[in-house]
mmCIF file of N, CA and C in Angstrom:
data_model
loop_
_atom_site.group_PDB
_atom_site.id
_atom_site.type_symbol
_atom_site.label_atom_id
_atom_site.label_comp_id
_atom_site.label_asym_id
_atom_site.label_seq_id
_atom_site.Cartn_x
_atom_site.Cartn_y
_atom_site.Cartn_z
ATOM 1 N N UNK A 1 98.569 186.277 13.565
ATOM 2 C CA UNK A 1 97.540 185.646 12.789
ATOM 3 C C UNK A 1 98.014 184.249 12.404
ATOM 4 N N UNK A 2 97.243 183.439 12.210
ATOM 5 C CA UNK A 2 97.667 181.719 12.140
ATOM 6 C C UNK A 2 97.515 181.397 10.377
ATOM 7 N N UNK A 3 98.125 180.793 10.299
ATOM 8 C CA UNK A 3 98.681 180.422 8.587
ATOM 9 C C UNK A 3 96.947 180.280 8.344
ATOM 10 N N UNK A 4 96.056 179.594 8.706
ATOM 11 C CA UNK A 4 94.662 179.359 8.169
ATOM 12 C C UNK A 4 93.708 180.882 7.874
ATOM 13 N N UNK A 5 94.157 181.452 8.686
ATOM 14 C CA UNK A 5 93.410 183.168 8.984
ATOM 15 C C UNK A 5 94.604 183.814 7.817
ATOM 16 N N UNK A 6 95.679 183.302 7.372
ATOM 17 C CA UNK A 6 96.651 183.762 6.276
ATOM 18 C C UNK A 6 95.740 183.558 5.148
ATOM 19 N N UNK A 7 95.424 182.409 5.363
ATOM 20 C CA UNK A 7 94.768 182.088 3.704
ATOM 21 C C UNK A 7 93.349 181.835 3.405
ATOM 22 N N UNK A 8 92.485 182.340 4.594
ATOM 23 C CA UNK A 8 91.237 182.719 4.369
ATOM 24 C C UNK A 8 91.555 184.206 3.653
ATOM 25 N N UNK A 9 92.383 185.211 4.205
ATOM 26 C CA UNK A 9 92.474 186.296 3.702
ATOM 27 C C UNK A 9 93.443 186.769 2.547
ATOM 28 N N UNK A 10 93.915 185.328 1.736
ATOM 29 C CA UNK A 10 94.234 185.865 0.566
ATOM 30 C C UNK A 10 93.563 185.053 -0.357
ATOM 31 N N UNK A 11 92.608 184.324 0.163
ATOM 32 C CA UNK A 11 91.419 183.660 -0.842
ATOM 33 C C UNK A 11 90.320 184.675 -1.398
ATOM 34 N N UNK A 12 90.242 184.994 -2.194
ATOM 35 C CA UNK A 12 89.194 186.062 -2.948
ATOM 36 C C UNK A 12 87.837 185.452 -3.374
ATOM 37 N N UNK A 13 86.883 185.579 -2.658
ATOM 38 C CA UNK A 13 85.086 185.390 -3.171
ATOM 39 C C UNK A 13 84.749 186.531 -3.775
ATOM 40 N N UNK A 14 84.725 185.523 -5.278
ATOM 41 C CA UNK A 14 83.530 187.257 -5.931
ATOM 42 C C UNK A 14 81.913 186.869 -5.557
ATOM 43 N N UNK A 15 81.436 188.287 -5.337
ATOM 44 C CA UNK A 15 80.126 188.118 -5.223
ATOM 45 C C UNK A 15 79.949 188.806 -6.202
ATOM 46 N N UNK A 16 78.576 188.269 -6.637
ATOM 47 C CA UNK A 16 77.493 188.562 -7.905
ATOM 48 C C UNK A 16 76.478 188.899 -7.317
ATOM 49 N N UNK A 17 76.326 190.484 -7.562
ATOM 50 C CA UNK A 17 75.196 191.015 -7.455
ATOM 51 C C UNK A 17 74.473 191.633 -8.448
ATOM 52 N N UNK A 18 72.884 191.411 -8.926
ATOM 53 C CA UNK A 18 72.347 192.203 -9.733
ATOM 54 C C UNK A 18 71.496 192.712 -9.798
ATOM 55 N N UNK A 19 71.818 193.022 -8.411
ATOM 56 C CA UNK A 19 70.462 194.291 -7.605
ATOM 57 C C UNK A 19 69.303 193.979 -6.949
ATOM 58 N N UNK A 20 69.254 191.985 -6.808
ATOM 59 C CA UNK A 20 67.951 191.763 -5.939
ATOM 60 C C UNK A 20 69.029 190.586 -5.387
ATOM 61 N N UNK A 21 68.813 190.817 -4.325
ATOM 62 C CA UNK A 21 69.359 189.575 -3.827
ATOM 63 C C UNK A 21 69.894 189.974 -2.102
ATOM 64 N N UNK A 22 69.888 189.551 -0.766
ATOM 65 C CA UNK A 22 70.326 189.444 0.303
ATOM 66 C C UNK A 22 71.373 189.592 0.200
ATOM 67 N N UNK A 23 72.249 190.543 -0.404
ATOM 68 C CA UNK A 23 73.428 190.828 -0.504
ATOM 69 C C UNK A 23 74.444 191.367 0.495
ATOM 70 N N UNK A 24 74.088 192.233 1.582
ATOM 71 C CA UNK A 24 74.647 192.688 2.771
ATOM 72 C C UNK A 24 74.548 191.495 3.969
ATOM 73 N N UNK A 25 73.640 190.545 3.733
ATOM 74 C CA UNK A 25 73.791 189.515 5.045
ATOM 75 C C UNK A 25 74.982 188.532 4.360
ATOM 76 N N UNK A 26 74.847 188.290 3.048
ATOM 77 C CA UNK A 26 75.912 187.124 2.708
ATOM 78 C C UNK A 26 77.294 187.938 2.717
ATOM 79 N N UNK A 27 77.352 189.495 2.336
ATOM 80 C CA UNK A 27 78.621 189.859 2.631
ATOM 81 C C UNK A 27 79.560 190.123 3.712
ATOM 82 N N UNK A 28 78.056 190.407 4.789
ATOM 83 C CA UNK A 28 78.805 190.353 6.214
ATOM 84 C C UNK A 28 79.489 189.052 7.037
ATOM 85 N N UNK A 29 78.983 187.777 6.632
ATOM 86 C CA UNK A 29 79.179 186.843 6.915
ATOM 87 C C UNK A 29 80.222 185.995 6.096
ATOM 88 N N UNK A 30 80.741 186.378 4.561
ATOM 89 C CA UNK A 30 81.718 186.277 4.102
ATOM 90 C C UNK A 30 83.060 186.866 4.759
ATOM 91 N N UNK A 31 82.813 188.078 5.244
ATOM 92 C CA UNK A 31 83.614 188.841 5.881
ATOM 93 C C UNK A 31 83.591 188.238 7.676
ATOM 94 N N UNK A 32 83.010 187.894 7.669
ATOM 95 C CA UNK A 32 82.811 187.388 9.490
ATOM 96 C C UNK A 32 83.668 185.866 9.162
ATOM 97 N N UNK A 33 84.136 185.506 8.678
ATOM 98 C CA UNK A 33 84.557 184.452 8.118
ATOM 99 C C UNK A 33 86.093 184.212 8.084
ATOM 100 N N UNK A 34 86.329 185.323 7.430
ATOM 101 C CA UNK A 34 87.778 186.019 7.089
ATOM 102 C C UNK A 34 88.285 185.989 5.697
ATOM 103 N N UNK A 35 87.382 185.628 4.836
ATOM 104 C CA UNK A 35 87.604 185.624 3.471
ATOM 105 C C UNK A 35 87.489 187.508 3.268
ATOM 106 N N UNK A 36 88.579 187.709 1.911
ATOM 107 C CA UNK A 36 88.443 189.248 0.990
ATOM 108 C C UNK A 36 87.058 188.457 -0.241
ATOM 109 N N UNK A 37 86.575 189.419 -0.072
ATOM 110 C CA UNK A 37 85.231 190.069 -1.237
ATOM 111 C C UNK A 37 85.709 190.755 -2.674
ATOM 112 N N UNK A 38 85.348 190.382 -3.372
ATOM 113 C CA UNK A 38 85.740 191.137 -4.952
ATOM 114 C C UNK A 38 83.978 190.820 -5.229
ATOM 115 N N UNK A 39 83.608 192.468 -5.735
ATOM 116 C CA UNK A 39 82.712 192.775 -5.926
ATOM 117 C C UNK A 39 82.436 192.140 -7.917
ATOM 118 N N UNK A 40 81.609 191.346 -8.755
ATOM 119 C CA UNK A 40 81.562 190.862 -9.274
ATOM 120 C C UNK A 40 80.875 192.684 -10.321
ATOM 121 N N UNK A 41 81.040 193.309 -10.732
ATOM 122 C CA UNK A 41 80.112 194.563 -11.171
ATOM 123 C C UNK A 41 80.338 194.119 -13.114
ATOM 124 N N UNK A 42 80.830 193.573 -13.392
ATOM 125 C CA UNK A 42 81.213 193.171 -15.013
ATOM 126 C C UNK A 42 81.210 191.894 -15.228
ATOM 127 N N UNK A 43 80.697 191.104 -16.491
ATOM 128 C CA UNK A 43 80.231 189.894 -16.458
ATOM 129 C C UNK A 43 81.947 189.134 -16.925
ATOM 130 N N UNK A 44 82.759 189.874 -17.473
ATOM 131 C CA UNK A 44 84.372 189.787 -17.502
ATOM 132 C C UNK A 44 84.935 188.908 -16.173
ATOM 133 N N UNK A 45 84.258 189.507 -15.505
ATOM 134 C CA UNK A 45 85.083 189.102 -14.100
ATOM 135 C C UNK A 45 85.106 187.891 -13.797
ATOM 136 N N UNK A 46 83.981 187.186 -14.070
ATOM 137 C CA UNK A 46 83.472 186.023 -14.061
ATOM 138 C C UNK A 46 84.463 185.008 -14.633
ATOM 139 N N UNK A 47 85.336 185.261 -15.748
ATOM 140 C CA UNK A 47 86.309 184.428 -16.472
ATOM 141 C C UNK A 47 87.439 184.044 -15.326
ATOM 142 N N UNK A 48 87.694 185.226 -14.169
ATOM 143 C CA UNK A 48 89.017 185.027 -13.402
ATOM 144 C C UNK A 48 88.407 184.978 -11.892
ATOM 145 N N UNK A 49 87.085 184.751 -11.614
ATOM 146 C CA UNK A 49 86.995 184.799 -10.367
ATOM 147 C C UNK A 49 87.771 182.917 -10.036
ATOM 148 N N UNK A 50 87.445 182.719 -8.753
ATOM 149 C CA UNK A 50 88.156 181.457 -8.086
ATOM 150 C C UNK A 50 86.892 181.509 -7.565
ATOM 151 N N UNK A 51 86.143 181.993 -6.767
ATOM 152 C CA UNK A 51 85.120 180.878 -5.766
ATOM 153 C C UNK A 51 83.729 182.125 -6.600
ATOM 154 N N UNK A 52 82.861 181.899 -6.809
ATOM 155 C CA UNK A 52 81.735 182.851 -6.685
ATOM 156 C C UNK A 52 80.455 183.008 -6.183
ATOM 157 N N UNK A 53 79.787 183.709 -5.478
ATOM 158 C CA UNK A 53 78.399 183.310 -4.540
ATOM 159 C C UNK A 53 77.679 184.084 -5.066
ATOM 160 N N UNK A 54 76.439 183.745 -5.305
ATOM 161 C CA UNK A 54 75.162 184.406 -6.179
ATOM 162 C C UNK A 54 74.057 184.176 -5.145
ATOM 163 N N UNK A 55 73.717 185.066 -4.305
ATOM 164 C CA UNK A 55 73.057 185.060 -3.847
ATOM 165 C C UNK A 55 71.907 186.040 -4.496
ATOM 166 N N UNK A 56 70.387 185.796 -4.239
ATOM 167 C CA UNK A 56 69.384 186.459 -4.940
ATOM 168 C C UNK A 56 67.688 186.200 -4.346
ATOM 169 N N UNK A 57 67.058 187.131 -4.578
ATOM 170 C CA UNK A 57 65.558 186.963 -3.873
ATOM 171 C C UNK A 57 64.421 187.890 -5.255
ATOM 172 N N UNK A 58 63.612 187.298 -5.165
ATOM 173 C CA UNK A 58 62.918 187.519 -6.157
ATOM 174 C C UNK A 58 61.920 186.705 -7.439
ATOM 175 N N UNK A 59 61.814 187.115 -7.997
ATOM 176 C CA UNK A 59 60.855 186.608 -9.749
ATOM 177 C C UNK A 59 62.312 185.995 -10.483
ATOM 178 N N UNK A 60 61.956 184.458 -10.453
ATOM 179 C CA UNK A 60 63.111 183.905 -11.929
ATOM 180 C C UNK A 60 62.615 184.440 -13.433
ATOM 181 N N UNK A 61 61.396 184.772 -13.926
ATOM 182 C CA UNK A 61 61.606 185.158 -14.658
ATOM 183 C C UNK A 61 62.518 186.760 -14.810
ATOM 184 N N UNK A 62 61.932 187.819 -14.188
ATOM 185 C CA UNK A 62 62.943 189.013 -13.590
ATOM 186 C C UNK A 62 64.153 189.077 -13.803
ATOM 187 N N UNK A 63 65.028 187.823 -13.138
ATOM 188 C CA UNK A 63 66.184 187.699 -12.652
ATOM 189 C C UNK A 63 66.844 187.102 -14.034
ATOM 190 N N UNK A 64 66.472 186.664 -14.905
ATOM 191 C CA UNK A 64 66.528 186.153 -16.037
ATOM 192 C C UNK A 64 66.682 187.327 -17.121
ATOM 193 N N UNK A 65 65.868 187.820 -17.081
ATOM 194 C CA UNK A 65 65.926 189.612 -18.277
ATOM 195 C C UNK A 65 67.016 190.144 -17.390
ATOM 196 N N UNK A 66 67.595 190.148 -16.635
ATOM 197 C CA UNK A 66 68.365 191.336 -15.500
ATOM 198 C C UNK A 66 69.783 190.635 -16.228
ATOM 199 N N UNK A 67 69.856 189.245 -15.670
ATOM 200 C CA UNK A 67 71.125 188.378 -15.901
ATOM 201 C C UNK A 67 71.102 188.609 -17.425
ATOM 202 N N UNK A 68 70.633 188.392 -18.209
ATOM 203 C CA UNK A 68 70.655 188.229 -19.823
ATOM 204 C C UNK A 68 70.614 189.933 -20.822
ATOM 205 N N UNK A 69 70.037 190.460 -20.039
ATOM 206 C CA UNK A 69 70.301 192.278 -20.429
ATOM 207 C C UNK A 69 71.542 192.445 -19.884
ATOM 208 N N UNK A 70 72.125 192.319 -18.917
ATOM 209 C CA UNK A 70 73.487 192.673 -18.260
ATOM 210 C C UNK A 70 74.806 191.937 -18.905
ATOM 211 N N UNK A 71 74.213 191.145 -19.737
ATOM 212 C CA UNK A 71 75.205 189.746 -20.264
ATOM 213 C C UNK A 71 76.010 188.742 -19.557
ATOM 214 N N UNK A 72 74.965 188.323 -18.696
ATOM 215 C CA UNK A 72 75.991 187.458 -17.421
ATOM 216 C C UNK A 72 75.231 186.203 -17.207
ATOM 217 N N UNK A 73 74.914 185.948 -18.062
ATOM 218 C CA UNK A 73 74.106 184.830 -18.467
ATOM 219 C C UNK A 73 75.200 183.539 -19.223
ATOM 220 N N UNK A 74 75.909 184.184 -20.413
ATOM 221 C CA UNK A 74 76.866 182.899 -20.975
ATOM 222 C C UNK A 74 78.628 182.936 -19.912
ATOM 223 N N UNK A 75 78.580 184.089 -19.887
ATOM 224 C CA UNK A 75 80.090 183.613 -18.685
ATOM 225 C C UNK A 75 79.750 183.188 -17.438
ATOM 226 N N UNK A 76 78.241 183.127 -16.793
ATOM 227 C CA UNK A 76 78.305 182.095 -15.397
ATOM 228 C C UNK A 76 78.170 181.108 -16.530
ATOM 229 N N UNK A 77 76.909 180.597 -17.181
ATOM 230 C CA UNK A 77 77.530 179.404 -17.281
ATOM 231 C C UNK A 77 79.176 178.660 -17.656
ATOM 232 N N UNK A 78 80.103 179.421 -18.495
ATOM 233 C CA UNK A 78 81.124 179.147 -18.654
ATOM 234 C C UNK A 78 82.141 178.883 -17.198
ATOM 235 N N UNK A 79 81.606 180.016 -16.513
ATOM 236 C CA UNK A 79 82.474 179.838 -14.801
ATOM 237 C C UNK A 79 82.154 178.519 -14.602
ATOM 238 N N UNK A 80 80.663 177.866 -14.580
ATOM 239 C CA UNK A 80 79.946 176.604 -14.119
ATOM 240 C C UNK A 80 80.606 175.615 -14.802
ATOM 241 N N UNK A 81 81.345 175.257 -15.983
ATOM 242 C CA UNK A 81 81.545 174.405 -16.803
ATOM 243 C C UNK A 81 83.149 173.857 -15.988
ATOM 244 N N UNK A 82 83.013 174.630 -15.351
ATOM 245 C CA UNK A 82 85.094 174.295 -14.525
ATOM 246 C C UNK A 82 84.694 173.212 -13.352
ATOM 247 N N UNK A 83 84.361 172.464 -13.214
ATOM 248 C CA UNK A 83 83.652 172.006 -11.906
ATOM 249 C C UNK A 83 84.904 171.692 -10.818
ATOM 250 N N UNK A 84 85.900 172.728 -10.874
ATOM 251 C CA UNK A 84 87.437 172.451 -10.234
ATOM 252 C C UNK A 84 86.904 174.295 -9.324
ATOM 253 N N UNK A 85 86.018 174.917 -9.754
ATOM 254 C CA UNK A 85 85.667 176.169 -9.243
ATOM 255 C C UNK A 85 84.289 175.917 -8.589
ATOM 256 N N UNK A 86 84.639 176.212 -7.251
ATOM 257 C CA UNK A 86 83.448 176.663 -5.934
ATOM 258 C C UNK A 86 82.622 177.534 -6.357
ATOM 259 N N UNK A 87 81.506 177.324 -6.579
ATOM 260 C CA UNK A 87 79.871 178.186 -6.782
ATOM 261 C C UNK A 87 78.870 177.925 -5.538
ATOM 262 N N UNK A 88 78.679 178.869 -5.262
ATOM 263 C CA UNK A 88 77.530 178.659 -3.896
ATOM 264 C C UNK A 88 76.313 179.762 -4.141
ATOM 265 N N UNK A 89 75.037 179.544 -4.812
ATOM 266 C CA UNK A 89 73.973 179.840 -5.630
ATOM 267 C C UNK A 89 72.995 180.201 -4.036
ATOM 268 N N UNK A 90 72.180 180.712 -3.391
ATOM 269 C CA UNK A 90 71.425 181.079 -2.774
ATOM 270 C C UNK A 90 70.161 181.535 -3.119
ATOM 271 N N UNK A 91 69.362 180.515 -2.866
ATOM 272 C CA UNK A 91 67.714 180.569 -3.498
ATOM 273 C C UNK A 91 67.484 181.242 -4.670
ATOM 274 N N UNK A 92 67.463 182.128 -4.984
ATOM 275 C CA UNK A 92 67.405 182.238 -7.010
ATOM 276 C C UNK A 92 68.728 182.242 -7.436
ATOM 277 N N UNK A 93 69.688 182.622 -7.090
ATOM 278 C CA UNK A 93 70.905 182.383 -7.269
ATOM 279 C C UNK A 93 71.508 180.985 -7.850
ATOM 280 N N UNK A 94 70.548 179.875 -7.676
ATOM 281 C CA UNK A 94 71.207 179.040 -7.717
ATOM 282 C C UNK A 94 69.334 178.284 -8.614
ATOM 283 N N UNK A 95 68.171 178.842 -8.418
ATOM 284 C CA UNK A 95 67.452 178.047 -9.487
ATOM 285 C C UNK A 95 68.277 178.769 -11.289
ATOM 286 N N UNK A 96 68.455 179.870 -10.870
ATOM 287 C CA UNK A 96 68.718 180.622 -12.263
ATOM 288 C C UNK A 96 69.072 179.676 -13.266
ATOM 289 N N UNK A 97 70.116 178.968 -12.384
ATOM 290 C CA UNK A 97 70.941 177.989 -13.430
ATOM 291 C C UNK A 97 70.187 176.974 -13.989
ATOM 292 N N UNK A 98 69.181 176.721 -13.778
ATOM 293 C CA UNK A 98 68.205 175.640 -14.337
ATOM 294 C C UNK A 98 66.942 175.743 -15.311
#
């Protein structure tokens, strides 16, 4: 394996899922990639992820009660406030923030 395929695979992407979102095409292709996946399931996680992808399909209002009942509403934005940390938002994934 070549030092670059070394450190795609000890680079960790959390994904954020919260139950609507194209989640199996962005994970297969994270993985087709050669990056490891850390499944995002606690809004905690969010404090120590390194890169995170929010991918999502659906109602912003929806996705808004889901994110804000689940409490993952003030630690993305706090993840967002590092602008030294990779976020890659996918169609509601990425209006949410606005």
């Amino acid at each position: 394996m070549s030092s670059n395929s070394n450190s795609k695979a000890s680079f960790k992407v959390s994904l954020l899922d919260y139950g609507a979102g194209n989640v199996r095409s962005v994970r297969n292709a994270i993985l087709a990639n050669g990056y490891e996946i850390e499944d995002i399931t606690s809004p905690a996680q969010l404090k120590d992820a390194k890169c995170v992808v929010f991918p999502g399909v659906g109602s912003y209002g929806s996705a808004m009660t889901v994110l804000k009942r689940d409490g993952y509403d003030e630690p993305l934005r706090e993840y967002l406030k590092d602008c030294d940390k990779p976020f890659l938002g996918i169609c509601l994934g990425m209006q949410t923030l606005f």
